[in-house]
CSV table of C-alpha atoms in Angstrom, one decimal:
chain,number,residue,atom,x,y,z
A,1,MET,CA,138.9,145.7,85.7
A,2,THR,CA,135.9,147.4,87.2
A,3,VAL,CA,132.8,147.0,85.0
A,4,ASP,CA,129.5,148.6,85.9
A,5,ALA,CA,130.3,148.8,89.6
A,6,PHE,CA,131.7,145.3,90.0
A,7,ASP,CA,135.1,143.8,89.5
A,8,ALA,CA,135.8,141.5,86.5
A,9,ARG,CA,138.7,139.1,86.1
A,10,VAL,CA,140.3,137.2,83.2
A,11,ALA,CA,140.3,133.4,83.0
A,12,ASP,CA,141.6,130.9,80.4
A,13,ILE,CA,138.8,129.9,78.1
A,14,ALA,CA,139.9,126.3,78.3
A,15,ASP,CA,138.7,126.2,82.0
A,16,ILE,CA,135.2,127.3,81.3
A,17,ASP,CA,132.2,124.9,80.9
A,18,LEU,CA,131.0,124.6,77.4
A,19,GLU,CA,127.4,125.3,78.4
A,20,ARG,CA,128.4,128.7,79.8
A,21,LEU,CA,130.3,129.6,76.6
A,22,GLN,CA,127.3,128.6,74.5
A,23,ALA,CA,125.1,130.7,76.6
A,24,LEU,CA,127.3,133.7,75.8
A,25,SER,CA,127.2,133.2,72.1
A,26,ILE,CA,123.4,132.6,72.2
A,27,SER,CA,123.1,136.0,74.0
A,28,VAL,CA,124.3,137.8,70.8
A,29,GLY,CA,122.5,135.5,68.4
A,30,TRP,CA,125.4,133.4,67.3
A,31,PRO,CA,124.5,129.7,66.4
A,32,HIS,CA,127.4,127.9,67.9
A,33,ARG,CA,126.8,124.6,69.5
A,34,ALA,CA,128.8,123.3,72.5
A,35,GLU,CA,130.6,121.1,69.9
A,36,ASP,CA,131.6,124.2,67.9
A,37,TRP,CA,133.0,125.8,71.0
A,38,GLN,CA,134.9,122.7,71.8
A,39,PHE,CA,136.5,122.7,68.3
A,40,VAL,CA,137.7,126.3,68.5
A,41,ARG,CA,139.2,125.7,71.9
A,42,GLU,CA,141.1,122.7,70.6
A,43,VAL,CA,142.6,124.7,67.7
A,44,GLY,CA,143.1,128.0,69.4
A,45,HIS,CA,143.7,129.9,72.6
A,46,GLY,CA,141.6,132.5,74.4
A,47,VAL,CA,140.4,134.3,77.4
A,48,VAL,CA,137.1,135.1,79.1
A,49,ALA,CA,136.0,137.9,81.4
A,50,LEU,CA,134.2,136.7,84.6
A,51,ASP,CA,132.2,138.8,87.1
A,52,GLU,CA,132.4,138.3,90.9
A,53,ILE,CA,130.1,135.3,90.8
A,54,ASP,CA,131.8,133.7,87.8
A,55,ARG,CA,129.3,134.7,85.1
A,56,VAL,CA,130.9,134.9,81.7
A,57,LEU,CA,130.8,138.5,80.5
A,58,GLY,CA,132.9,138.1,77.3
A,59,SER,CA,135.4,136.1,75.3
A,60,ALA,CA,138.2,136.5,72.7
A,61,MET,CA,140.3,133.9,70.9
A,62,TRP,CA,143.3,133.7,68.6
A,63,PHE,CA,144.2,130.9,66.2
A,64,PRO,CA,147.9,130.6,65.4
A,65,HIS,CA,149.2,129.5,62.0
A,66,GLY,CA,153.0,129.3,62.3
A,67,ASP,CA,155.0,131.7,64.3
A,68,ASP,CA,154.0,135.0,62.5
A,69,PHE,CA,150.3,134.8,61.7
A,70,ALA,CA,147.0,134.4,63.5
A,71,THR,CA,143.3,134.9,63.0
A,72,ILE,CA,141.2,136.4,65.8
A,73,GLY,CA,137.7,135.3,66.5
A,74,MET,CA,134.9,134.5,69.0
A,75,VAL,CA,135.1,138.1,70.3
A,76,ILE,CA,131.9,138.4,72.2
A,77,THR,CA,130.7,140.7,74.9
A,78,SER,CA,127.4,140.3,76.8
A,79,PRO,CA,124.9,142.8,75.2
A,80,ARG,CA,124.4,144.8,78.5
A,81,LEU,CA,128.2,145.4,78.7
A,82,GLN,CA,129.1,146.2,75.1
A,83,ALA,CA,129.7,149.9,75.7
A,84,LEU,CA,131.8,149.4,78.9
A,85,GLY,CA,135.2,148.4,77.5
A,86,VAL,CA,135.1,144.6,78.1
A,87,GLY,CA,135.8,143.8,74.5
A,88,GLU,CA,138.8,146.1,74.3
A,89,TRP,CA,140.2,144.7,77.5
A,90,LEU,CA,140.0,141.2,76.2
A,91,MET,CA,141.3,142.1,72.7
A,92,LYS,CA,144.4,143.7,74.3
A,93,ARG,CA,145.0,140.5,76.3
A,94,VAL,CA,144.8,138.4,73.1
A,95,LEU,CA,147.1,140.8,71.2
A,96,SER,CA,149.6,140.7,74.0
A,97,ALA,CA,149.5,136.9,74.3
A,98,SER,CA,150.0,136.5,70.6
A,99,ALA,CA,152.5,139.3,70.0
A,100,GLY,CA,154.8,139.3,67.0
A,101,ARG,CA,152.2,138.2,64.5
A,102,THR,CA,150.2,139.7,61.8
A,103,TYR,CA,146.4,139.3,62.2
A,104,ARG,CA,143.2,138.8,60.3
A,105,LEU,CA,139.7,138.8,61.7
A,106,ASN,CA,136.1,139.2,60.5
A,107,ALA,CA,134.3,142.1,62.2
A,108,THR,CA,130.6,142.5,63.0
A,109,ARG,CA,129.2,146.0,62.7
A,110,ALA,CA,129.1,146.3,66.5
A,111,ALA,CA,132.8,145.7,66.8
A,112,LEU,CA,134.1,147.8,63.9
A,113,ALA,CA,135.0,150.8,66.0
A,114,LEU,CA,136.9,148.7,68.5
A,115,TYR,CA,139.0,147.0,65.8
A,116,ARG,CA,139.7,150.3,64.0
A,117,SER,CA,140.9,151.8,67.3
A,118,LEU,CA,143.4,149.0,67.6
A,119,GLY,CA,144.8,149.6,64.2
A,120,PHE,CA,142.9,147.0,62.1
A,121,ILE,CA,142.2,148.0,58.4
A,122,GLY,CA,139.1,146.8,56.6
A,123,HIS,CA,139.4,145.0,53.2
A,124,ARG,CA,136.5,142.9,52.0
A,125,THR,CA,132.9,142.2,53.0
A,126,VAL,CA,132.0,138.6,53.9
A,127,PHE,CA,128.5,137.5,52.8
A,128,GLN,CA,127.0,135.0,55.2
A,129,CYS,CA,124.8,132.9,52.9
A,130,GLN,CA,122.5,130.3,54.4
A,131,GLY,CA,119.1,128.6,54.1
A,132,GLU,CA,117.5,125.4,53.0
A,133,ALA,CA,119.7,123.8,50.4
A,134,ARG,CA,118.1,123.2,47.0
A,135,ARG,CA,119.4,120.6,44.6
A,136,SER,CA,120.3,122.1,41.2
A,137,ASP,CA,118.3,120.9,38.2
A,138,ARG,CA,121.1,121.9,35.8
A,139,PRO,CA,123.3,119.2,34.3
A,140,ALA,CA,126.3,118.4,36.4
A,141,SER,CA,129.7,119.2,35.1
A,142,ALA,CA,131.7,116.5,33.3
A,143,GLU,CA,134.8,117.4,35.4
A,144,PRO,CA,136.0,114.4,37.4
A,145,VAL,CA,135.2,115.4,41.0
A,146,ARG,CA,135.7,112.7,43.6
A,147,ARG,CA,135.4,112.4,47.4
A,148,LEU,CA,138.5,113.3,49.2
A,149,GLU,CA,140.4,110.6,51.2
A,150,PRO,CA,143.2,110.8,53.9
A,151,ALA,CA,145.8,110.5,51.1
A,152,ASP,CA,144.5,113.9,49.7
A,153,LEU,CA,145.3,115.9,52.9
A,154,ALA,CA,148.7,117.1,51.8
A,155,ALA,CA,147.4,118.4,48.5
A,156,VAL,CA,144.5,120.1,50.2
A,157,THR,CA,146.8,121.7,52.8
A,158,ALA,CA,149.1,123.0,50.0
A,159,LEU,CA,146.3,124.4,47.9
A,160,ASP,CA,144.8,126.1,50.9
A,161,ALA,CA,148.1,127.7,51.8
A,162,ARG,CA,148.4,129.2,48.3
A,163,ALA,CA,144.9,130.7,48.6
A,164,PHE,CA,145.0,131.8,52.2
A,165,GLY,CA,148.6,133.3,52.1
A,166,THR,CA,150.1,131.1,54.8
A,167,SER,CA,150.0,127.4,55.8
A,168,ARG,CA,147.2,126.3,58.1
A,169,ALA,CA,148.3,122.7,58.2
A,170,GLY,CA,147.2,122.0,61.8
A,171,LEU,CA,143.7,123.5,61.3
A,172,ILE,CA,143.2,121.9,57.9
A,173,ALA,CA,144.1,118.5,59.3
A,174,ARG,CA,141.5,119.0,62.1
A,175,LEU,CA,138.8,120.2,59.7
A,176,PHE,CA,139.6,117.2,57.4
A,177,GLU,CA,138.8,114.8,60.3
A,178,GLN,CA,135.3,116.3,60.8
A,179,SER,CA,134.4,117.0,57.2
A,180,VAL,CA,133.2,115.4,54.0
A,181,GLY,CA,135.3,116.8,51.2
A,182,TYR,CA,135.2,116.8,47.4
A,183,GLY,CA,138.2,117.6,45.1
A,184,LEU,CA,138.8,118.3,41.5
A,185,TYR,CA,142.0,116.9,40.1
A,186,ARG,CA,143.3,118.1,36.7
A,187,ASP,CA,146.5,116.8,35.1
A,188,GLY,CA,147.3,115.0,38.4
A,189,ALA,CA,147.2,118.1,40.5
A,190,LEU,CA,144.4,119.3,42.9
A,191,ALA,CA,142.7,122.2,41.3
A,192,ALA,CA,139.8,122.8,43.8
A,193,PHE,CA,138.3,121.4,46.9
A,194,ALA,CA,135.4,122.0,49.3
A,195,LEU,CA,134.9,120.7,52.8
A,196,CYS,CA,131.6,120.4,54.6
A,197,ARG,CA,130.9,119.6,58.3
A,198,PRO,CA,128.3,120.0,61.0
A,199,PHE,CA,128.1,123.5,62.4
A,200,GLY,CA,125.5,125.7,64.1
A,201,ARG,CA,122.0,125.1,62.8
A,202,GLY,CA,123.0,122.4,60.3
A,203,HIS,CA,126.2,122.2,58.1
A,204,VAL,CA,128.7,124.7,56.8
A,205,VAL,CA,130.6,124.4,53.5
A,206,GLY,CA,134.1,125.7,53.8
A,207,PRO,CA,136.9,126.2,53.3
A,208,VAL,CA,136.4,126.1,49.5
A,209,VAL,CA,139.5,126.8,47.4
A,210,ALA,CA,139.7,127.1,43.6
A,211,GLY,CA,141.2,129.2,40.8
A,212,ALA,CA,137.9,129.7,38.9
A,213,ASP,CA,134.2,130.0,39.6
A,214,GLU,CA,133.4,127.0,37.5
A,215,ASP,CA,135.8,124.8,39.6
A,216,ALA,CA,134.5,126.1,42.9
A,217,ILE,CA,130.9,125.3,41.7
A,218,VAL,CA,131.9,121.8,40.7
A,219,VAL,CA,133.3,120.9,44.2
A,220,VAL,CA,130.5,122.7,46.1
A,221,ARG,CA,127.6,121.2,44.1
A,222,PRO,CA,127.8,117.7,45.7
A,223,HIS,CA,127.5,119.2,49.2
A,224,VAL,CA,124.4,121.1,48.1
A,225,ASP,CA,122.9,118.0,46.6
A,226,GLN,CA,123.6,115.9,49.6
A,227,HIS,CA,121.9,118.5,51.9
A,228,ASP,CA,118.9,119.1,49.7
A,229,GLY,CA,116.1,120.4,51.9
A,230,ARG,CA,118.3,120.9,55.0
A,231,PHE,CA,120.0,123.9,56.5
A,232,LEU,CA,123.3,124.8,54.9
A,233,ARG,CA,125.7,127.8,55.3
A,234,LEU,CA,128.5,129.2,53.2
A,235,ASP,CA,130.5,132.4,53.9
A,236,THR,CA,132.1,134.1,50.9
A,237,HIS,CA,133.9,137.3,50.0
A,238,LEU,CA,132.5,137.1,46.4
A,239,ASP,CA,129.4,139.0,45.2
A,240,GLU,CA,130.1,139.0,41.5
A,241,GLY,CA,130.5,136.2,39.0
A,242,ILE,CA,128.8,132.9,38.5
A,243,PHE,CA,129.8,131.4,41.9
A,244,PRO,CA,127.7,133.7,44.1
A,245,LEU,CA,124.9,133.3,41.6
A,246,PHE,CA,125.1,129.5,42.0
A,247,VAL,CA,125.1,129.9,45.8
A,248,ALA,CA,121.9,131.9,45.7
A,249,ARG,CA,120.2,129.5,43.3
A,250,SER,CA,121.1,126.7,45.7
A,251,GLY,CA,118.9,128.3,48.3
A,252,LEU,CA,121.6,130.0,50.3
A,253,ARG,CA,120.6,133.7,50.5
A,254,ILE,CA,122.6,136.5,52.2
A,255,HIS,CA,121.7,136.5,55.8
A,256,ASP,CA,124.3,139.0,57.2
A,257,THR,CA,127.6,140.5,56.5
A,258,VAL,CA,130.9,141.1,58.3
A,259,LEU,CA,134.1,142.9,57.3
A,260,THR,CA,137.5,141.1,56.9
A,261,MET,CA,140.1,143.3,58.6
A,262,SER,CA,143.9,142.9,59.0
A,263,LEU,CA,146.7,144.2,61.1
A,264,GLY,CA,150.1,144.0,59.5
A,265,ALA,CA,149.3,142.1,56.3
A,266,PRO,CA,146.6,142.6,53.7
A,267,LEU,CA,144.0,140.1,52.5
A,268,ILE,CA,144.7,138.4,49.2
A,269,ASP,CA,142.2,140.1,46.8
A,270,PRO,CA,139.6,137.5,45.7
A,271,ALA,CA,139.0,139.6,42.5
A,272,THR,CA,142.4,138.3,41.3
A,273,ARG,CA,141.3,134.7,41.0
A,274,ALA,CA,142.9,132.7,38.1
A,275,PRO,CA,143.6,129.1,37.4
A,276,ASP,CA,147.2,129.6,38.5
A,277,ARG,CA,146.2,131.8,41.4
A,278,PRO,CA,143.7,130.0,43.7
A,279,ILE,CA,141.6,131.9,46.2
A,280,THR,CA,139.5,131.1,49.2
A,281,TYR,CA,135.9,130.9,47.8
A,282,ALA,CA,134.4,130.1,51.2
A,283,LEU,CA,135.7,130.6,54.7
A,284,ALA,CA,136.1,127.7,57.2
A,285,THR,CA,134.1,129.9,59.6
A,286,GLN,CA,134.2,133.6,60.4
A,287,ALA,CA,136.3,133.0,63.4
A,288,LEU,CA,138.8,130.8,61.6
A,289,GLY,CA,138.9,132.6,58.3
């Protein structure tokens, strides 16, 4: 592709130095560390655009879950080239490489027109909540929350699949390795869980899955308490109910928004939450869903 009077070429993202990928994300104000880039490369596939002297101009990745579903993320274009078609070029490469699937992604405002031109349909706003965590002074719930152990992985994977709409067994296993998790068991079955791991400027809480706001709060609260006074982030589709109110009172204010979009299969509506119908209260990350 010819871009701004020079030729660009595509390369596998796995072959690019982490420092160069981090420099790309920093150029658009994203907080990803080299370790965060390494993680997404380990759980997904992607491409980058390089100029004639191998500078990274843009990136795009896809994350498969089974044979018929994938999320798309880490779609970045160098600011000086955002109007020159590099993002569309990379997205078409990703869609071609992952053909035969339905897709979900979280779109920044700058990329909305691109995704709509490719047939993606918008569904729900994601609220990026972050800040200095503040321990709650309210009495803790009497619900029996406990720290998750390796033996809980199967139950976590199954509950996540019910909420997300498809199994993410490989991704959940990798997140489980890097995270501290809390779970709420009721009548011998996992009713809610929340994972928390290092990411970006501090830690991110997610995914969080529950069937009721009260249960989601119960499993998120220990993470807030443990990170009291430190940077914490949580991305959620919810802006009504006691869960987003709890998030705000915990010091995590809305910093930005993106739009969840899909191609081929709609998002499970988080407004339909019920004890027998768990939903994703907090995303793993915007790239992973």
